[in-house]
GROMACS .gro file of C-alpha atoms in nm:
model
  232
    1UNK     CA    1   4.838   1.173   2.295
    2UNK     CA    2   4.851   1.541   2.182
    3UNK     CA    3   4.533   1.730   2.100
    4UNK     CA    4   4.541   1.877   1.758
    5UNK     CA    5   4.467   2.208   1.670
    6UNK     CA    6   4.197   2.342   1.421
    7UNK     CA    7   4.539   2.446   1.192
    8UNK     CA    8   4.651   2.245   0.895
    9UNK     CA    9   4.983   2.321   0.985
   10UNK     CA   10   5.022   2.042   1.186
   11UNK     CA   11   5.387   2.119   1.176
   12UNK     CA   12   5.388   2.450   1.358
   13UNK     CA   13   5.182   2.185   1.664
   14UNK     CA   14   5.465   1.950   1.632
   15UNK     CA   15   5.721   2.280   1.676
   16UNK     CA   16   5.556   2.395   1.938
   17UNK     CA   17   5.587   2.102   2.140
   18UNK     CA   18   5.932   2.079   2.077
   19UNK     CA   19   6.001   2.401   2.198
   20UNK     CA   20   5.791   2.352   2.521
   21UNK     CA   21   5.944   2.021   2.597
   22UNK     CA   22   6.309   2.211   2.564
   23UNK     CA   23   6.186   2.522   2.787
   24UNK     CA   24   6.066   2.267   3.039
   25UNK     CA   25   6.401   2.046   3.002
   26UNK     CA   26   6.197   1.767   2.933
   27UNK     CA   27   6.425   1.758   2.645
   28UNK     CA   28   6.803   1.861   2.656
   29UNK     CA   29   7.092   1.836   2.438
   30UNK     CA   30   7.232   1.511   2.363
   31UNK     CA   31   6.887   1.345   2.448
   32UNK     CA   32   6.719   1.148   2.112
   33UNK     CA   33   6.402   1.246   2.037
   34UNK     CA   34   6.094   1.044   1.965
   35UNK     CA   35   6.075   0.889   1.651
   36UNK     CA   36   5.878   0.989   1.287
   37UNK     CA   37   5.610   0.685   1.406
   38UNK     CA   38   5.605   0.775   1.788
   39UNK     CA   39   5.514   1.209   1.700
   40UNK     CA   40   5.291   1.120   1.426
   41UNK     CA   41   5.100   0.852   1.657
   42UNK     CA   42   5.175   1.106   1.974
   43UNK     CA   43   5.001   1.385   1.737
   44UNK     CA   44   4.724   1.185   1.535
   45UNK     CA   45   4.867   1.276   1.189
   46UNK     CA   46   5.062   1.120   0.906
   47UNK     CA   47   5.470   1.136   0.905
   48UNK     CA   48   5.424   1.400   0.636
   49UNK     CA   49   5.387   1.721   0.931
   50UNK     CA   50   5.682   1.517   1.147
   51UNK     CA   51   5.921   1.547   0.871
   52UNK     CA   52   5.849   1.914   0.805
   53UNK     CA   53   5.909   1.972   1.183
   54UNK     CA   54   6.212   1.776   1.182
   55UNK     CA   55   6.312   1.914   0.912
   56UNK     CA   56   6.329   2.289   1.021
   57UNK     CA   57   6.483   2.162   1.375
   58UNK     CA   58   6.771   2.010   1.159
   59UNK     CA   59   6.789   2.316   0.946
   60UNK     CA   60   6.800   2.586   1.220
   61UNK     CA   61   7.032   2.338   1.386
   62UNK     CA   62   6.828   2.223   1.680
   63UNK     CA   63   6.845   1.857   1.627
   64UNK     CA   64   7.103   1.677   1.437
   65UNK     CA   65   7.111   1.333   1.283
   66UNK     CA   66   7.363   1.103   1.367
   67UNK     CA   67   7.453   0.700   1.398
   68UNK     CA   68   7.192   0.653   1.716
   69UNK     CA   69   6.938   0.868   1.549
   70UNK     CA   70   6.764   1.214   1.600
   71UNK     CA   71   6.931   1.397   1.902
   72UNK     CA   72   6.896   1.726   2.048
   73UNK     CA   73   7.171   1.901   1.955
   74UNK     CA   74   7.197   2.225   2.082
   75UNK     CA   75   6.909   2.450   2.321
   76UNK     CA   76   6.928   2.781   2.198
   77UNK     CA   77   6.840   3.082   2.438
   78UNK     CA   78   6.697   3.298   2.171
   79UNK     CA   79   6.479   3.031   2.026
   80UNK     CA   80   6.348   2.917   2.325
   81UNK     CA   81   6.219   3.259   2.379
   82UNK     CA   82   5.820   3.217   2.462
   83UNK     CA   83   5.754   3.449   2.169
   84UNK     CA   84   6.021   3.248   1.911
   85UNK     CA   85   5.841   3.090   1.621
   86UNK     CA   86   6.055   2.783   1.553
   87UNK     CA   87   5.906   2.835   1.177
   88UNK     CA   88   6.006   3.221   1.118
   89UNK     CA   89   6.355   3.091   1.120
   90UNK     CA   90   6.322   3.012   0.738
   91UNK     CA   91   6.409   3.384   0.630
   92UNK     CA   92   6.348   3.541   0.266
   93UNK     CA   93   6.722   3.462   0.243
   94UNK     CA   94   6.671   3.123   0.325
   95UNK     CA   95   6.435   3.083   0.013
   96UNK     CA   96   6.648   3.291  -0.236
   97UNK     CA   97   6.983   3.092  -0.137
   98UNK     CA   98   6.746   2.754  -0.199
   99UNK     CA   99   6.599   2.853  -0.536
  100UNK     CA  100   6.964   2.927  -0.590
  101UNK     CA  101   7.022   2.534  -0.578
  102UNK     CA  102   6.692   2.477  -0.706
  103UNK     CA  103   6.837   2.650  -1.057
  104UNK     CA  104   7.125   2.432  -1.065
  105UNK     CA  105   6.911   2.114  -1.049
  106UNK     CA  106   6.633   2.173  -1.238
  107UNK     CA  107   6.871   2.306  -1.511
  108UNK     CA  108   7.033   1.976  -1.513
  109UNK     CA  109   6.704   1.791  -1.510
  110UNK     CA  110   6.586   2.019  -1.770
  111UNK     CA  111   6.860   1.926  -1.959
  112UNK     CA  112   6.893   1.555  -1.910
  113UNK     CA  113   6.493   1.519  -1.980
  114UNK     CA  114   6.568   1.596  -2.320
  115UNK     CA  115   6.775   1.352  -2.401
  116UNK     CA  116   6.626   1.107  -2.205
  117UNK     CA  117   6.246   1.193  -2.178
  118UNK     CA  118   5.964   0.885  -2.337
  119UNK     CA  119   5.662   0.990  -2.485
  120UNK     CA  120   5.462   0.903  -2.183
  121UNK     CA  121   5.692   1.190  -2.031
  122UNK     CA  122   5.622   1.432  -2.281
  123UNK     CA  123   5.235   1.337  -2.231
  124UNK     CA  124   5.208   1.404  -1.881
  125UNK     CA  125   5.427   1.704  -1.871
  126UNK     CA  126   5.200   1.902  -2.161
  127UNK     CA  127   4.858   1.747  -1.943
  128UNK     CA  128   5.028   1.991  -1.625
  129UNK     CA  129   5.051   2.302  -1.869
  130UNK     CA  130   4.686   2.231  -1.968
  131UNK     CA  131   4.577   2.190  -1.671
  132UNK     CA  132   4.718   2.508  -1.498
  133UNK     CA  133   4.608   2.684  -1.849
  134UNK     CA  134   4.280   2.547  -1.763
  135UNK     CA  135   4.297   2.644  -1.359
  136UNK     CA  136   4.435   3.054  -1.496
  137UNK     CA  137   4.184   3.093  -1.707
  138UNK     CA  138   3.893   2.977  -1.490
  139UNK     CA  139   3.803   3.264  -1.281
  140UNK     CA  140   3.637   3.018  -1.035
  141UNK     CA  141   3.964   2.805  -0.959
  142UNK     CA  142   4.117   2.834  -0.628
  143UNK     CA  143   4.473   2.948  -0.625
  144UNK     CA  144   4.611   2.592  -0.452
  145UNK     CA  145   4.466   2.478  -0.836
  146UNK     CA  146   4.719   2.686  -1.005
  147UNK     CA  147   5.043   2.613  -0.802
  148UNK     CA  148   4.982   2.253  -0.744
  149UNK     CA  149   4.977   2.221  -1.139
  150UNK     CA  150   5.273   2.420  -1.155
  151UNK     CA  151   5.475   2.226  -0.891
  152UNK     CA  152   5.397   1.915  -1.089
  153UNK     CA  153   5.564   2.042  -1.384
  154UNK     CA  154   5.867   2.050  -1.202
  155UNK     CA  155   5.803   1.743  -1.034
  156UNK     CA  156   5.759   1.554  -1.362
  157UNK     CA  157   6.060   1.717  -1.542
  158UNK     CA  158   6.260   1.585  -1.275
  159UNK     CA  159   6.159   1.248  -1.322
  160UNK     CA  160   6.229   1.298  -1.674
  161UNK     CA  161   6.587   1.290  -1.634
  162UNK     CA  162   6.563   0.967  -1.550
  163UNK     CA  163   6.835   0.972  -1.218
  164UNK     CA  164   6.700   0.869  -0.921
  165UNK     CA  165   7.003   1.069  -0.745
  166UNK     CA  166   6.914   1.387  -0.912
  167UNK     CA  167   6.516   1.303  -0.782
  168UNK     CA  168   6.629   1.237  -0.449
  169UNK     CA  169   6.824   1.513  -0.375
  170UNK     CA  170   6.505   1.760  -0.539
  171UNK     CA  171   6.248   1.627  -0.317
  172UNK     CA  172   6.459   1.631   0.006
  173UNK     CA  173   6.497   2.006  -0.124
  174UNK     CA  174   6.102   2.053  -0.221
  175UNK     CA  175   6.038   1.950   0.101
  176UNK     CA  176   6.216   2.299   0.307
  177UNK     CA  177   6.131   2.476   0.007
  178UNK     CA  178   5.782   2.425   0.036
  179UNK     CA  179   5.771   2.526   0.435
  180UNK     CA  180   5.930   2.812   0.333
  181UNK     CA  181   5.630   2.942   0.035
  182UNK     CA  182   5.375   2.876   0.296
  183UNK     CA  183   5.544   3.196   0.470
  184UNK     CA  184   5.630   3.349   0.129
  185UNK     CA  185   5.487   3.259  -0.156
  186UNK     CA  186   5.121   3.276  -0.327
  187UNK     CA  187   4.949   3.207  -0.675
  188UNK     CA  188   5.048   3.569  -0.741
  189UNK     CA  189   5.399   3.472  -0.819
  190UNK     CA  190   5.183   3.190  -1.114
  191UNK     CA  191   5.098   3.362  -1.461
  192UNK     CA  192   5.101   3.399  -1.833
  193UNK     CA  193   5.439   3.419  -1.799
  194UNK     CA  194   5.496   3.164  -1.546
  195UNK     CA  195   5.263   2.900  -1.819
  196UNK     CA  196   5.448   3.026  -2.104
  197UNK     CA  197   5.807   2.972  -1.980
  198UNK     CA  198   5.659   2.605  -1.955
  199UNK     CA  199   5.574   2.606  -2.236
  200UNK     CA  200   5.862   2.685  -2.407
  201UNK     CA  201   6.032   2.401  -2.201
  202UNK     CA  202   5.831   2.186  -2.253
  203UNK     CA  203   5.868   2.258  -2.669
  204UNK     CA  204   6.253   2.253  -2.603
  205UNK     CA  205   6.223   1.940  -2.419
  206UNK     CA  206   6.007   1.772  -2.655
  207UNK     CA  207   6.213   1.831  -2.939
  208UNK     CA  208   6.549   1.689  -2.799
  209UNK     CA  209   6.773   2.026  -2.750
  210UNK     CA  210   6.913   1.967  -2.433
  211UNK     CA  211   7.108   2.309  -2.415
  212UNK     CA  212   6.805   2.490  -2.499
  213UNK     CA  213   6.593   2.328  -2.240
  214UNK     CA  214   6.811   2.411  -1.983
  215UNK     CA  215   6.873   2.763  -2.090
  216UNK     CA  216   6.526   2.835  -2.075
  217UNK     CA  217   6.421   2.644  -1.725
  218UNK     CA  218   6.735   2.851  -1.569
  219UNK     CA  219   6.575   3.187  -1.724
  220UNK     CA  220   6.255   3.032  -1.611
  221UNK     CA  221   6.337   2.954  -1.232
  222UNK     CA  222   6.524   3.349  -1.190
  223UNK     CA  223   6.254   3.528  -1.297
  224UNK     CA  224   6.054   3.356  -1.001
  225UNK     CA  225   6.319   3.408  -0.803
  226UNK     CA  226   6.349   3.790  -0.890
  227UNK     CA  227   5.988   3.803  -0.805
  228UNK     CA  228   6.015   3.677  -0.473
  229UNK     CA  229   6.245   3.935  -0.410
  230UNK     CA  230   6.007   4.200  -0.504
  231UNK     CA  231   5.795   4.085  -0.268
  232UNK     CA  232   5.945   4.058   0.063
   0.00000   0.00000   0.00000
């Protein structure tokens, strides 16, 4: 059993380990690793960390998911380097080229949850503007306040559109994209503007005009996209 660190990036831990265990060769290329129940039992801590960790290893192409499971699948010398943070490897290009695909779905959904959207939709979508209207304006409201409202807009346009493809493919996406903004991204990039472009797709949305709501949510998702730019 694996002591846990202080950190609530329980992720980084489960990194770390992996990176030790291929330095050692405990761990070596064609080898399966451990599975989602085994680390999170090994590390005292929910599958949500293990899939965030096995996540980036897939992504930067460590590990690789085939018929028999989670293997290694390659042990690279330069990220085995004792200073190599498994996690860095989700660059600022990394983020732009997913909010790239990001626009593309959440146009779609955008567009799809106005033709499809129920009045319970429409209800819960306008309570996530209030509440990050509320969380803005209240000078006392800690910044996780303001994104968390503003990721659930998203969230809840998505399952608007009523296709459970479309939702699967987002949250399999959500998942890297949101390792990525704990590197990048802060309530800085959340304002006025940021609650008024949901507004206005939400309005768009509401009123049935499809074209419209996805216009704006691509115009919407760019702009945050332009930002992040800025700031790197």
């Amino acid at each position: 059993m694996e002591k846990k660190s202080a950190s609530n990036k329980y992720y980084e831990i489960i990194l770390d380990w992996f990176k030790q265990q291929l330095i050692s060769g405990e761990m070596k290329e064609g080898d399966t690793i451990p599975s989602e129940r085994e680390l999170a039992a090994r590390f005292e801590v929910s599958r949500v960390p293990v899939r965030e960790a096995l996540r980036i290893l897939e992504y930067i192409g460590i590990i690789s998911n085939g018929p028999d499971g989670m293997t290694i699948q390659k042990v690279d010398i330069q990220l085995l380097n004792p200073k190599a943070n498994f996690a860095s490897e989700i660059t600022i290009e990394t983020i732009e080229n997913l909010f790239e695909v990001r626009i593309f779905l959440e146009s779609a959904a955008a567009y799809y949850a106005a033709i499809r959207r129920t009045d319970e939709d429409i209800r819960r979508i306008r309570e996530s503007v209030q509440q990050m209207a509320a969380a803005i304006e209240n000078p006392d409201a800690e910044e996780k306040e303001i994104i968390k409202a503003s990721h659930e807009f998203h969230f809840l346009i998505i399952a608007a559109a009523k296709n459970p493809v479309l939702d699967n493919m987002y949250h399999n996406l959500y998942d890297l994209l949101e390792i990525s903004k704990q590197h990048t991204m802060n309530s800085s990039h959340v304002s006025y503007s940021t609650l008024m472009d949901h507004e206005a797709i939400l309005y768009k949305i509401e009123n049935r005009n499809p074209d419209e709501a996805s216009k704006y949510m691509k115009i919407h998702l760019t702009r945050a996209l332009n930002k992040i730019g800025r700031d790197s």
